[in-house]
Coordinates of C-alpha atoms in Angstrom, one line a residue:
Chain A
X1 CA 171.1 -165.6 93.1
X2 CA 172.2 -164.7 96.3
X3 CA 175.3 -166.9 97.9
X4 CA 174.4 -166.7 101.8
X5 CA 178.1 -167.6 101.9
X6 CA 179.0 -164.5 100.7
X7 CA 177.1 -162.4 102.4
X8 CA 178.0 -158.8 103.2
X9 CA 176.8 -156.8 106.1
X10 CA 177.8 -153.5 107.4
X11 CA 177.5 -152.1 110.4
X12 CA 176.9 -148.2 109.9
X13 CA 175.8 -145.0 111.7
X14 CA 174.0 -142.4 109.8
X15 CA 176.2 -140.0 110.2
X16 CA 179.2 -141.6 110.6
X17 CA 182.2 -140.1 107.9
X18 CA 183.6 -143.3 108.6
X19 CA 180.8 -145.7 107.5
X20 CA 179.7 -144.1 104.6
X21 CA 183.2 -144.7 103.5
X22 CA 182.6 -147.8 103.2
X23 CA 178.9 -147.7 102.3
X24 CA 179.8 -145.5 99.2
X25 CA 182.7 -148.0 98.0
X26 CA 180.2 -151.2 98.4
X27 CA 177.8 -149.2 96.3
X28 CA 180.4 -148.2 93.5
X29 CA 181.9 -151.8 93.1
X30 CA 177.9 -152.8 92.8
X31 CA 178.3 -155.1 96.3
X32 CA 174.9 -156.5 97.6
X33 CA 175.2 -155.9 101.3
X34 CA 172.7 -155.9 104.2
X35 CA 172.9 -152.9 106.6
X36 CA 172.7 -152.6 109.9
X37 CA 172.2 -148.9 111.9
X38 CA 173.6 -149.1 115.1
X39 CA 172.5 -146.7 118.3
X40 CA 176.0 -145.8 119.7
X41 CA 174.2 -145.3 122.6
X42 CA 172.9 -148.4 123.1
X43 CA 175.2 -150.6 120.9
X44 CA 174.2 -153.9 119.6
X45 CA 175.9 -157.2 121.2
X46 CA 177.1 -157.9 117.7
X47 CA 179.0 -155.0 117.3
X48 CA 180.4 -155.5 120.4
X49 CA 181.6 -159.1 119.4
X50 CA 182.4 -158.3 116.1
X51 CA 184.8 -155.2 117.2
X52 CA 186.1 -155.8 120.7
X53 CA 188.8 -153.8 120.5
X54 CA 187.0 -150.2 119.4
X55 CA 184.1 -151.0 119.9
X56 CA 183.2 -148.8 116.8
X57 CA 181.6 -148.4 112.9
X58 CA 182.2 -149.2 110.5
X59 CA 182.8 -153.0 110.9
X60 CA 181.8 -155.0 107.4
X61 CA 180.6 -158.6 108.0
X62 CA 181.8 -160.9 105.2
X63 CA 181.4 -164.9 105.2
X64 CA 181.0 -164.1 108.7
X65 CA 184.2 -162.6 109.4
X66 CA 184.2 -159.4 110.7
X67 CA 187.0 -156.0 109.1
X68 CA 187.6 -152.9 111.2
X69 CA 188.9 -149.8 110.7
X70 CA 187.5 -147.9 107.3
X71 CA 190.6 -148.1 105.9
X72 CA 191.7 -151.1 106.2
X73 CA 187.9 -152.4 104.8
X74 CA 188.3 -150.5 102.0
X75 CA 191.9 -152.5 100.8
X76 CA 189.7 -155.5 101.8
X77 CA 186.8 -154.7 99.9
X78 CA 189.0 -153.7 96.8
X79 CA 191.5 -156.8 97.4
X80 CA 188.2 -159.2 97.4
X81 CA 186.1 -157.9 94.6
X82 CA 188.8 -157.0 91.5
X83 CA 186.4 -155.4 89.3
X84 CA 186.5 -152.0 88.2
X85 CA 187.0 -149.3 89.6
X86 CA 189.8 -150.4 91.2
X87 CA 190.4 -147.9 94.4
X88 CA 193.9 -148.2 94.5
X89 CA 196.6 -148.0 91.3
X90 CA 198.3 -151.2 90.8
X91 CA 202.1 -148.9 90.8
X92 CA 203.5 -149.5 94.0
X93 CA 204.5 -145.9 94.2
X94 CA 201.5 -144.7 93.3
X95 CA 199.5 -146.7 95.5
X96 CA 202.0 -145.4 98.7
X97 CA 201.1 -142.1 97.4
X98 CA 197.5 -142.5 97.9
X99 CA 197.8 -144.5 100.8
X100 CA 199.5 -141.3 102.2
X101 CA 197.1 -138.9 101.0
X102 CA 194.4 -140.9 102.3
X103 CA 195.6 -141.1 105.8
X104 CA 195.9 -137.6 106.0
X105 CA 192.6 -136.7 104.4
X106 CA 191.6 -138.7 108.0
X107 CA 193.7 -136.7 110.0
X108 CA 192.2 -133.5 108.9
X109 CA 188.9 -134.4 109.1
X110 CA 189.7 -135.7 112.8
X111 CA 191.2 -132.4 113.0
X112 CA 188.1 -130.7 111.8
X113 CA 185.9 -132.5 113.8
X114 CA 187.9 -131.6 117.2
X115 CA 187.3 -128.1 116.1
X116 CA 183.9 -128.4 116.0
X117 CA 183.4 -129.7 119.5
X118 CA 186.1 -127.4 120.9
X119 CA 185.1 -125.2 124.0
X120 CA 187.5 -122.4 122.0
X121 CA 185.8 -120.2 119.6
X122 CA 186.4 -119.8 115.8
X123 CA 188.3 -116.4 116.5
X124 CA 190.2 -118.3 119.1
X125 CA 192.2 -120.5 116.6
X126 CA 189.8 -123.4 116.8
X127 CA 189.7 -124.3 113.3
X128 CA 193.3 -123.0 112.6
X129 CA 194.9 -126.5 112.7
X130 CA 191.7 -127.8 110.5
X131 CA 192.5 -125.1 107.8
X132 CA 196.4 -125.5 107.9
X133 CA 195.9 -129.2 107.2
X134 CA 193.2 -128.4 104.6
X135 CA 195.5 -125.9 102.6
X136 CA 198.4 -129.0 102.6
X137 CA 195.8 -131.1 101.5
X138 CA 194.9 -128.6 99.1
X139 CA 198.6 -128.3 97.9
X140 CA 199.1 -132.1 98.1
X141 CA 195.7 -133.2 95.5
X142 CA 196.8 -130.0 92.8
X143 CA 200.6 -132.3 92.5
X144 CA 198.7 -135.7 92.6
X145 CA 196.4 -134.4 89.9
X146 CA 198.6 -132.4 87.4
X147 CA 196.2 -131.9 84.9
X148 CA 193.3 -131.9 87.4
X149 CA 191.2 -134.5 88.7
X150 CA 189.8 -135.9 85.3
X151 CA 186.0 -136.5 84.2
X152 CA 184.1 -138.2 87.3
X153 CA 181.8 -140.7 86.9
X154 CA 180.7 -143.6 89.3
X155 CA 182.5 -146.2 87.1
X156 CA 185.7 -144.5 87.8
X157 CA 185.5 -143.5 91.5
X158 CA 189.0 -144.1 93.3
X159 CA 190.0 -144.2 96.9
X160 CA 190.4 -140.7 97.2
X161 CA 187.6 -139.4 95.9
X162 CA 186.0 -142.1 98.3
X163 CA 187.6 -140.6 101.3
X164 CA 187.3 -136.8 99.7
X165 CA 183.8 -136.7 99.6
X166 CA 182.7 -138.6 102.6
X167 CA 185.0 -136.6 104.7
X168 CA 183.6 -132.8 103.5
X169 CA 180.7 -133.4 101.6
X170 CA 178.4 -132.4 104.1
X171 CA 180.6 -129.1 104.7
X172 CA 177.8 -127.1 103.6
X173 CA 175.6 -128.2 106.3
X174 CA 178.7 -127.6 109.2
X175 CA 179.0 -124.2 107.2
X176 CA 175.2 -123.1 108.2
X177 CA 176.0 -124.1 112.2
X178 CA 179.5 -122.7 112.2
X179 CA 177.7 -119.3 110.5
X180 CA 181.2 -119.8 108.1
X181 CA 183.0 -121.0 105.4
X182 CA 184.7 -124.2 105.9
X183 CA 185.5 -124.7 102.4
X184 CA 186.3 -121.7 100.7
X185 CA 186.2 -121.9 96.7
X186 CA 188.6 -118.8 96.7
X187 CA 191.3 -120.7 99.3
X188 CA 190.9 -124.1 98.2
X189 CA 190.0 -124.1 95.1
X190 CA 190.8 -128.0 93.7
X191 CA 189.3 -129.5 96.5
X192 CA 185.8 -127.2 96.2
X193 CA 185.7 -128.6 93.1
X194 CA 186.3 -131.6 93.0
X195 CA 183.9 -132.4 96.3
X196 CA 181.1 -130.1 94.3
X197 CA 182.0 -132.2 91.6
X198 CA 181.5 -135.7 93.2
X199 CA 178.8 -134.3 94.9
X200 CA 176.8 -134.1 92.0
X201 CA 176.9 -137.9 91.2
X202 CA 173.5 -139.9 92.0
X203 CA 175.2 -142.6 93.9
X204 CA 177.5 -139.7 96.3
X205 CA 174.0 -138.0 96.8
X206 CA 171.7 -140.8 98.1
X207 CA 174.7 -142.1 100.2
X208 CA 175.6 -139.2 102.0
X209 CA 172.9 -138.1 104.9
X210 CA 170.6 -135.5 104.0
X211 CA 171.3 -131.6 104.8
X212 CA 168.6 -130.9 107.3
X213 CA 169.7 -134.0 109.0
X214 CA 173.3 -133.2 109.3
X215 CA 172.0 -129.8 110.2
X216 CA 170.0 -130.5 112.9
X217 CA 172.3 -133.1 114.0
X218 CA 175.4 -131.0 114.4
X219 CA 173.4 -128.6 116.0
X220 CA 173.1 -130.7 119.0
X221 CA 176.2 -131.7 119.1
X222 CA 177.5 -127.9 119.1
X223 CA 175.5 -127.8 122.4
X224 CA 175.9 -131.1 124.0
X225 CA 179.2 -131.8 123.7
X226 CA 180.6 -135.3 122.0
X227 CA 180.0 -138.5 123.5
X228 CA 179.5 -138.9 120.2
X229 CA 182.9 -138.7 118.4
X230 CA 184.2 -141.5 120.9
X231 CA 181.6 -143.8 119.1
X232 CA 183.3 -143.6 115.5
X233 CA 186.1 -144.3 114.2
Chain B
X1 CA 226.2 -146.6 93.4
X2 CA 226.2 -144.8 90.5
X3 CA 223.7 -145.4 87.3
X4 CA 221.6 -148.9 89.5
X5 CA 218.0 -149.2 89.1
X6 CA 217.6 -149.7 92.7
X7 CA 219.1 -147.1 94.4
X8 CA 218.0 -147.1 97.6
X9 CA 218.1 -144.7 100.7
X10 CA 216.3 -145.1 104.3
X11 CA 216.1 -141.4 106.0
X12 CA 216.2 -142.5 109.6
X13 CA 217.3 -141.8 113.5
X14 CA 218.8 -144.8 115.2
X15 CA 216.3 -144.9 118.6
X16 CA 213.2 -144.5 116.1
X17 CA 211.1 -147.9 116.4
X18 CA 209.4 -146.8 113.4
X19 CA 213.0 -146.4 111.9
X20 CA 213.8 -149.8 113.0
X21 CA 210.9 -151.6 111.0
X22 CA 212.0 -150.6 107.4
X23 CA 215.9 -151.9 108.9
X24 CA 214.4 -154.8 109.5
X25 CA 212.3 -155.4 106.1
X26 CA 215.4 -154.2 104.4
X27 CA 217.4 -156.7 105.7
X28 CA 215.0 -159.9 105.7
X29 CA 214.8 -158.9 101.8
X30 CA 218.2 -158.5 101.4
X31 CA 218.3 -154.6 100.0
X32 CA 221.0 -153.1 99.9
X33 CA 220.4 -149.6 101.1
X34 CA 222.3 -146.4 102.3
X35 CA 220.9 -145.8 106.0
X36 CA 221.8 -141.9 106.7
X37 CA 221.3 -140.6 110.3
X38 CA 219.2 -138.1 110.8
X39 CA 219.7 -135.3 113.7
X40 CA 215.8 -134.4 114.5
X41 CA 217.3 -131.2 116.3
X42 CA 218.5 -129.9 112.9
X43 CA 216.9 -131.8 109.8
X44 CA 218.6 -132.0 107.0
X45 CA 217.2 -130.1 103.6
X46 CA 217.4 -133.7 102.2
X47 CA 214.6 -135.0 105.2
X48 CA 212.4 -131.8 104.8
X49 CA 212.8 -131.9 101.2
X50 CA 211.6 -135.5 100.7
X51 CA 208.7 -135.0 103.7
X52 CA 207.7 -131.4 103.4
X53 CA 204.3 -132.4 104.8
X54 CA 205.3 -134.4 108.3
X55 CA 209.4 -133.5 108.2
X56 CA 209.3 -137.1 109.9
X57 CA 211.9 -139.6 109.7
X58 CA 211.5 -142.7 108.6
X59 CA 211.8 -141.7 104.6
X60 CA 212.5 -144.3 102.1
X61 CA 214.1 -142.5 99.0
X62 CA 213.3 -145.2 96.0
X63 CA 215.7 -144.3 92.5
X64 CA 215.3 -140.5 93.8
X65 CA 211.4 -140.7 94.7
X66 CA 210.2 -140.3 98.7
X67 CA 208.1 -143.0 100.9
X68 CA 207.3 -141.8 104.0
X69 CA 204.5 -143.3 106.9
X70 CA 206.5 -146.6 108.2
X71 CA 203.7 -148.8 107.7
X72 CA 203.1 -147.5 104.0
X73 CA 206.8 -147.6 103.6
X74 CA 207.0 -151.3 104.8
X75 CA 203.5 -152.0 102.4
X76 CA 206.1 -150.7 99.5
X77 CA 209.3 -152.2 100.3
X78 CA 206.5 -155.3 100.4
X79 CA 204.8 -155.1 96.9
X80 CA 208.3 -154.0 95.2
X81 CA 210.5 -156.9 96.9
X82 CA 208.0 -159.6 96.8
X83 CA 209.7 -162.5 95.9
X84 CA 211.8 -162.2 99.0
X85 CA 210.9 -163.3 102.3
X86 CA 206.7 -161.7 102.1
X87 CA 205.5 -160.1 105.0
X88 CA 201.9 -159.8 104.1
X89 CA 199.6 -163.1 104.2
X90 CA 197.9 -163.5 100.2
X91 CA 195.1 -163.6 101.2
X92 CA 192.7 -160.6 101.7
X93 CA 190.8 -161.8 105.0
X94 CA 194.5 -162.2 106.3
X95 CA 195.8 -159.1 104.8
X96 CA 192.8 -156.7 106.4
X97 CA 193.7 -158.6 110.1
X98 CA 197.7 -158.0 109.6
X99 CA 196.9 -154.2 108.7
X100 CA 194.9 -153.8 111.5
X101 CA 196.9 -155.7 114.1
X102 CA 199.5 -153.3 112.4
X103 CA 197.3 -150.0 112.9
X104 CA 196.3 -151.2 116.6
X105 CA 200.1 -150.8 117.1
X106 CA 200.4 -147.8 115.8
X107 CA 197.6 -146.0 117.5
X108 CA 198.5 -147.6 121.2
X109 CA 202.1 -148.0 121.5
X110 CA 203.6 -145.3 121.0
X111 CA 201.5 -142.6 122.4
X112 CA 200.7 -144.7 125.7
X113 CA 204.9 -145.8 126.0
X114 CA 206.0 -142.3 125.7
X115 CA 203.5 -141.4 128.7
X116 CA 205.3 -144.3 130.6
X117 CA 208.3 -143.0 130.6
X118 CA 208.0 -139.8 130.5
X119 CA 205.2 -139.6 133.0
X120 CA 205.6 -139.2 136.5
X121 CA 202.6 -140.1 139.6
X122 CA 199.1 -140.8 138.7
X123 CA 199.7 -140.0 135.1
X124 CA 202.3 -142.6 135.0
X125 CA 200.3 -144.8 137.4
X126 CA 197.5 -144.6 134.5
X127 CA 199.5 -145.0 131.6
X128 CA 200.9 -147.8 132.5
X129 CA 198.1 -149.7 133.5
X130 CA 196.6 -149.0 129.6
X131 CA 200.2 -149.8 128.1
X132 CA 199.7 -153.5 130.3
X133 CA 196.1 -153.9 128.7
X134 CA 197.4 -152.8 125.1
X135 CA 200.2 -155.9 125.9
X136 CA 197.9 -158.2 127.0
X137 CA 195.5 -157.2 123.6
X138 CA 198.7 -158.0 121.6
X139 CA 199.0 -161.1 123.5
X140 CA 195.8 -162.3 122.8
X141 CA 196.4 -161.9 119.3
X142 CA 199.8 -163.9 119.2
X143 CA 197.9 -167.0 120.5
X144 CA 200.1 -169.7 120.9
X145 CA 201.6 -168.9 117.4
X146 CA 205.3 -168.5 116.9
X147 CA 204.9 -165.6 115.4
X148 CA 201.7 -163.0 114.5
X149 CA 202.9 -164.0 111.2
X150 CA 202.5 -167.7 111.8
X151 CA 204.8 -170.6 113.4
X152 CA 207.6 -170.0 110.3
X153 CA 208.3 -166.4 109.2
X154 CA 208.0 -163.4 110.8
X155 CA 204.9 -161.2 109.7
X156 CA 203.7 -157.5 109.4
X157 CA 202.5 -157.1 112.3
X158 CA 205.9 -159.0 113.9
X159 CA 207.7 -156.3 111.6
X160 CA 205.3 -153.6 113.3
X161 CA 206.0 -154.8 116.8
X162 CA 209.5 -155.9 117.5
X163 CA 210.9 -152.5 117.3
X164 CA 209.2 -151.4 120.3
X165 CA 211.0 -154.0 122.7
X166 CA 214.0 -152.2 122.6
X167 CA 212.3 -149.7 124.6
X168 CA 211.0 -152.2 127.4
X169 CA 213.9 -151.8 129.5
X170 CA 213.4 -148.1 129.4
X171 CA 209.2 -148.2 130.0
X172 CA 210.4 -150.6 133.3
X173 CA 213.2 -148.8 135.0
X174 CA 211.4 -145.4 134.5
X175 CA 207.8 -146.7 135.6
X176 CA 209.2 -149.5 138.0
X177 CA 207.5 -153.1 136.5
X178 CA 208.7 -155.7 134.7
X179 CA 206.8 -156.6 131.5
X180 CA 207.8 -159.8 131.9
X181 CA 206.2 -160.5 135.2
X182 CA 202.7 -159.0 133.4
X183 CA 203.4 -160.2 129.5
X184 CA 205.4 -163.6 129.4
X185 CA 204.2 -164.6 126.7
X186 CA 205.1 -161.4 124.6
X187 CA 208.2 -160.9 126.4
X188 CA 208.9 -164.8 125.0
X189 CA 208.1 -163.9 121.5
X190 CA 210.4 -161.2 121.5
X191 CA 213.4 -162.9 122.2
X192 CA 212.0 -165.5 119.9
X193 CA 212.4 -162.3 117.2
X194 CA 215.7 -161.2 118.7
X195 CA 217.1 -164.7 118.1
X196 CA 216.9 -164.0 113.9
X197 CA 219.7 -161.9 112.8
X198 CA 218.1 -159.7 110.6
X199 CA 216.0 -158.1 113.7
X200 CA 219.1 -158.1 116.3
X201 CA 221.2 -156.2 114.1
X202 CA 218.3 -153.6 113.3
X203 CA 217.2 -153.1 117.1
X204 CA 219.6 -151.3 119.2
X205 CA 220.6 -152.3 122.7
X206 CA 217.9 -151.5 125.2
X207 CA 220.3 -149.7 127.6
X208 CA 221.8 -147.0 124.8
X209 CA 217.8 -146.5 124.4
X210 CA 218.0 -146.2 127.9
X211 CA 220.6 -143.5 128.0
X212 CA 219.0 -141.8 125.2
X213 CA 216.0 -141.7 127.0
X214 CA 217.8 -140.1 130.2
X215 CA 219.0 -137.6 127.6
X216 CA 215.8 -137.0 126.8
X217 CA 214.1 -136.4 130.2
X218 CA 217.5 -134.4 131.2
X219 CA 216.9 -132.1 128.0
X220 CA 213.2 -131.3 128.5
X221 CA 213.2 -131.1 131.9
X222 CA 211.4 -134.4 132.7
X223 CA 213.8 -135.5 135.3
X224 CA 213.5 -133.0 138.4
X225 CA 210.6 -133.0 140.7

């Protein structure tokens, strides 16, 4: 039965890395939420009101109060509904390790999406900051995971692999536009595998936009320029 | 202290408002705590050892093991030192507005201060019109409470803040404003913070940040015409 006084609704964008953060983490912890897509051209009075200050997605709705920020809704979804899995350890240390590791994550993918609307070329150095960030990453998961990032499933899905796989797992798709590797299985090996990995689960793969779409998508935005990236945060 | 189970070190350069946070936490908690001074010209192995990825000071060292991100830092010296003065709310709705009242400062201050100061003409002109409009945000958010964290204690996103004041006098003699004349009511809540101990022995007078910023300006070439 559904408690209208718990209602959840997010406010998403299609594409948005950001949003389908937290669209992925409502989905693992089995929320029932309402969604709404906003045109970030054109966008709604709601979101306005509900996120003054950025003006951005994702902002979750719940009992009528509105979250901001993908981060800081993903401690509030994981603070509100304890069952498992639990996105962040319960170790203090721990849990400032992954805190850290998830903030960067952000920063390269921020990094990566400058890069791609950059008026310098690839040969140029564009992506050189993206890929030095990448390769720390890289270094950084191979430490946090000693004995590799264990057996997947959607019952055990953790912050990380949250913010992992929202942030590259449409690489393949910037890969086809760019005409070249973004994620190179011979460079960066752990984290190929472990977004393949998580890319393979049903619930990352009817969450994440479609190929074609991202394709097409990024294509524009190769051309036009990125009124876009100030929508999103 | 040799063989404690709470050996505690805070990596940190005295001007840093990010350094200042963790003095403050440290102190409201009562931790005792070895503060070493960090010269940013010429890190120490220790510093680029314990942050190999940023190299950035603040670093909380914890029985041998590295925090670093001030906000993450203060979220551990938190959850570790809870029964001790708490700076986040319990509850989650409250929690998810501290940490982003928390991340607001960090993604505006900073940036949009150090373009005050170190700005000169329209770029200044500019940036310190937005730093007025991020104060005014802030403002808005204080309400007519004694404190972000409520009318008794001091909060997280006090915690967050209250560093930065010790650069106002700086962002007004090198802009030419007063943040008072603009911000009362944030400029009231500060000294509302500077009248606990724990946060005026933690901030540093506003004029030696002054002079360090003259240092600065003089070193990279930001003071001539």
């Amino acid at each position: 039965m559904e408690d209208e006084n718990n209602k959840v609704t997010l406010h998403g964008m299609w594409i948005s890395t950001y949003a389908k953060k937290v669209e992925l983490a409502l989905k693992i912890k089995g929320i029932t939420f309402d969604y709404v897509e906003e045109d970030l051209s054109n966008k709604s009075s709601l979101l306005l009101q509900y996120n003054p200050i950025y003006k951005k997605v994702p902002v979750l709705l719940h009992r009528g109060k509105p979250v901001s920020e993908s981060l800081v809704i993903l401690e509030y979804i994981d603070e509100t509904w304890k069952n498992e899995p639990r996105f962040l350890p319960e170790d203090p240390y721990e849990r400032a390790t992954v805190r850290f590791w998830a903030t960067y994550c952000l920063q390269m993918s921020d990094t990566m999406k400058k890069a791609f609307i950059s008026d310098k070329d690839v040969e140029e150095g564009a992506f050189d900051e993206f890929f030095e960030k990448l390769k720390v990453m890289e270094e950084g998961m191979k430490d946090f995971f000693p004995g590799g990032r264990s057996i997947i499933c959607a019952d055990n899905l953790r912050l990380l692999d949250i913010i992992i796989v929202c942030s590259l797992g449409t690489y393949k798709a910037a890969e086809e536009v760019l005409g070249m590797k973004i994620l190179d299985p011979e460079k960066y090996p752990f984290v190929y595998s472990w977004v393949n990995t998580l890319l393979e689960l049903p619930l990352v793969k009817e969450t994440l936009p479609q190929h074609d779409k991202v394709v097409s998508r990024l294509e524009f935005i190769k051309q036009n320029g990125f009124t876009f990236q100030s929508h999103i945060s | 202290m040799e063989g404690t189970n709470n050996d505690v070190v805070l990596l940190d350069f005295w001007p840093s408002s990010f350094g200042m946070r963790l003095r403050i936490a440290l102190a409201l908690k009562g931790i005792q705590y070895e503060g070493r001074e960090e010269n940013l010209f010429d890190k120490s192995t220790l510093l680029l050892e314990m942050n190999s990825v940023h190299k950035k000071i603040p670093v909380l060292i914890h029985n041998g093991k590295p925090i670093c991100e001030s906000l993450i830092i203060l979220e551990y010296i938190d959850q570790v030192w809870h029964d001790k003065y708490p700076l986040l709310p319990s509850h989650p709705y409250d929690r998810s507005q501290a940490r982003f009242w928390a991340d607001y400062v960090d993604k505006k201050i900073y940036s949009t201060g150090r373009r005050v100061w170190s700005g000169k003409g329209e770029d200044q002109e500019e940036a310190k019109k937005e730093f007025i409009e991020i104060l005014k945000t802030l403002e808005g958010e204080l309400g007519d409470k004694t404190y972000f964290g409520g009318d008794d204690n001091l909060g997280f996103v006090d915690v967050a803040l209250v560093p930065f004041t010790s650069w106002f006098y700086s962002y007004e003699t090198c802009a030419n404003f007063s943040i008072e004349a603009v911000c009362p009511k944030l400029v009231a809540w500060a000294k509302r913070c500077m009248q606990i101990e724990c946060v005026a022995n933690s901030l540093p007078h506003p004029h030696k940040i002054y002079d360090y910023v003259l240092e600065l300006k003089h070193k990279f070439g930001l003071d001539t015409n």
